[in-house]
């Protein structure tokens, strides 16, 4: 496909409106003393006025924030309420009084973790205070849920006094099964964790310390293996003396690293015995007898460097003084202590890890804390001890040595994710993390005597873990990562609309590719000026009427439609005046990789324009599906927009094509062909078509479960299905609903989210020979970005070599 300049005459949007200024980078290191850290700019992802606006809009839309409380039992009738509250609730209360352990059976306590902070070390932003830390803590709670199905509630405490903090948390034991401390400055974080561990009989875990330490340990297990070293014999230098550095040293010592082989440095130099400057009891524990006084001295002959400090702390000359094939974990964010290419310039055999996703070997805490808590909660652990931390590190290291699933390879757009110097730890998108780390942590808890509910069958436990997470969520993460790795050029057909402009900015700043705004430059510039979006000034704008490719687009459209009643003047009018036709022509000609539209016109209007230019793939039908994401399940619905009253054969085609797309989202399809009847109990025109579609599928013998005709209630309720229709071929509730007509599909997928029963992704257009996505009219900026990313992903995958 063509790259670089777009088809046609173009201009930079809003010329003269100014360019975005990037804020100064903030150090990822947390302060080593209780004084406030210097204020820093916001993280680089989504920076600038547009990024700020979209982030704020995201958090304020609908229900403010990122969390809500939802019941897990039906609360519709008086009987429901009498069981949930008075008088029925008395019975579990009495049962828990008689046996406190039954609280895990009768309440949600066993799956609940508190995420607690006082906001004294928020990300790289310093001491923002408790209230300003709340968005981060809510975000941490979301990660717990998304990655490990742990219900987490954030609690922000407005105190920097250690004793007050401890007093506020210590009495929360009856509510939670674990405590995750977050973004608390050192050394207060050490005191708080130690005191809480003494007085609470549930896990208390400061992720900034132990999460980082565990992932570092996992990486070092494999790095030392690859360099034929024994970790206990290595000479290690750690630069930084904050929470993560001290926890890492403690864990490495627990794993057999000799204390006299480790040197810790801070901004004042080497921490040596007898040093008095800027010392405290935590640093004192790592003071060693050495003549080294600077980081450069300490690195002389060192096997391993671990950086938890600031950018550019290590020079090429320092790396040159290290041992052969040095191991360098430069983890300062956003910029490492030394960049991998600089380290390898002087030591080509160096193994390098960073905290960044754009380099190999990212040391990312999300590989650890959700799964560590999952394992600890499932055995009702009293604490998270060193044995459990080491087990987590070893499980991560072992997972990196296994063959990488194809979906992970494709997510990263690489075929070199294989155990070696560039792949020390799994990626955050590896679906096996859920079944690898929690069992290791649970087993270590049982063997070390801190588990109150040992597991009898680890194989069964792994199956239960696998069923906790919706693979669709992982698939979408994979999609976005693929696009970041293989960015594409996407046309935003309604480029004069403010939401399109905002979406184009967000698309670019997310790293998904190059956006092109279709519209008149003066109109786009005016919209940019009105919205104050000066960072959109360098986004390309294409005016359809001024394009140098108009004549070729017109000729192509005329050739396609001349035997279907299209006159040459019609083709000219459509290309010059219909932005969807022009955008589709750009994509068809290879002057752009994909397009997104739908913001100002209905789906069918947009689709009819696109279909004039872009035909279906051979052997495919154009169709759209919507993805309903409800509590604990995802359901795919098709066809929601294209086929008004599909024939039996068309319904069968839609089922087969949708099932294939569902597999691409990581789900094994169980397809229900829906109707107002259940297995012939009503004889109507529509029910006969659906029954004929089932027979058509039976004749084709597809490789997925299907059955029908059936009502939605039967399809979605496995118990009811088994009870009333035990002959049904579905082994569980359906996750794919094939509708008898577009009206039922469209109404259902718009009604369900309006009632608050689910969120909807889509519609997702499938089956065209070029990547196009059409959002719902009035879509949000986020919807537009998601549509553009899905279209870009289709283009990226089309360019990738087939999996071996």
CSV table of C-alpha atoms in Angstrom, one decimal, residues 237-240 263-266 268-270 292-300 302 305-306 309 312-315 318 321 337:
chain,number,residue,atom,x,y,z
A,237,UNK,CA,24.6,-2.9,41.7
A,238,UNK,CA,21.3,-1.2,42.4
A,239,UNK,CA,21.0,2.5,41.7
A,240,UNK,CA,18.2,4.0,43.8
A,263,UNK,CA,26.0,-2.6,46.3
A,264,UNK,CA,23.3,0.0,46.6
A,265,UNK,CA,23.7,3.6,45.4
A,266,UNK,CA,21.6,6.7,45.9
A,268,UNK,CA,24.9,10.7,47.2
A,269,UNK,CA,26.8,7.7,45.9
A,270,UNK,CA,27.5,4.3,47.2
A,292,UNK,CA,33.7,2.2,45.8
A,293,UNK,CA,32.2,5.7,46.3
A,294,UNK,CA,30.5,6.4,43.0
A,295,UNK,CA,28.1,4.5,40.8
A,296,UNK,CA,31.0,4.2,38.2
A,297,UNK,CA,33.2,2.7,40.8
A,298,UNK,CA,30.5,0.2,41.9
A,299,UNK,CA,29.9,-0.9,38.3
A,300,UNK,CA,33.5,-1.9,37.7
A,302,UNK,CA,29.6,-5.9,38.1
A,305,UNK,CA,22.9,-3.4,37.1
A,306,UNK,CA,19.4,-2.6,38.4
A,309,UNK,CA,16.5,6.0,39.7
A,312,UNK,CA,20.9,8.9,31.9
A,313,UNK,CA,22.4,7.9,35.3
A,314,UNK,CA,24.6,5.3,33.4
A,315,UNK,CA,27.0,6.2,30.7
A,318,UNK,CA,30.3,2.7,32.9
A,321,UNK,CA,33.6,-1.4,32.8
A,337,UNK,CA,19.2,5.1,33.0
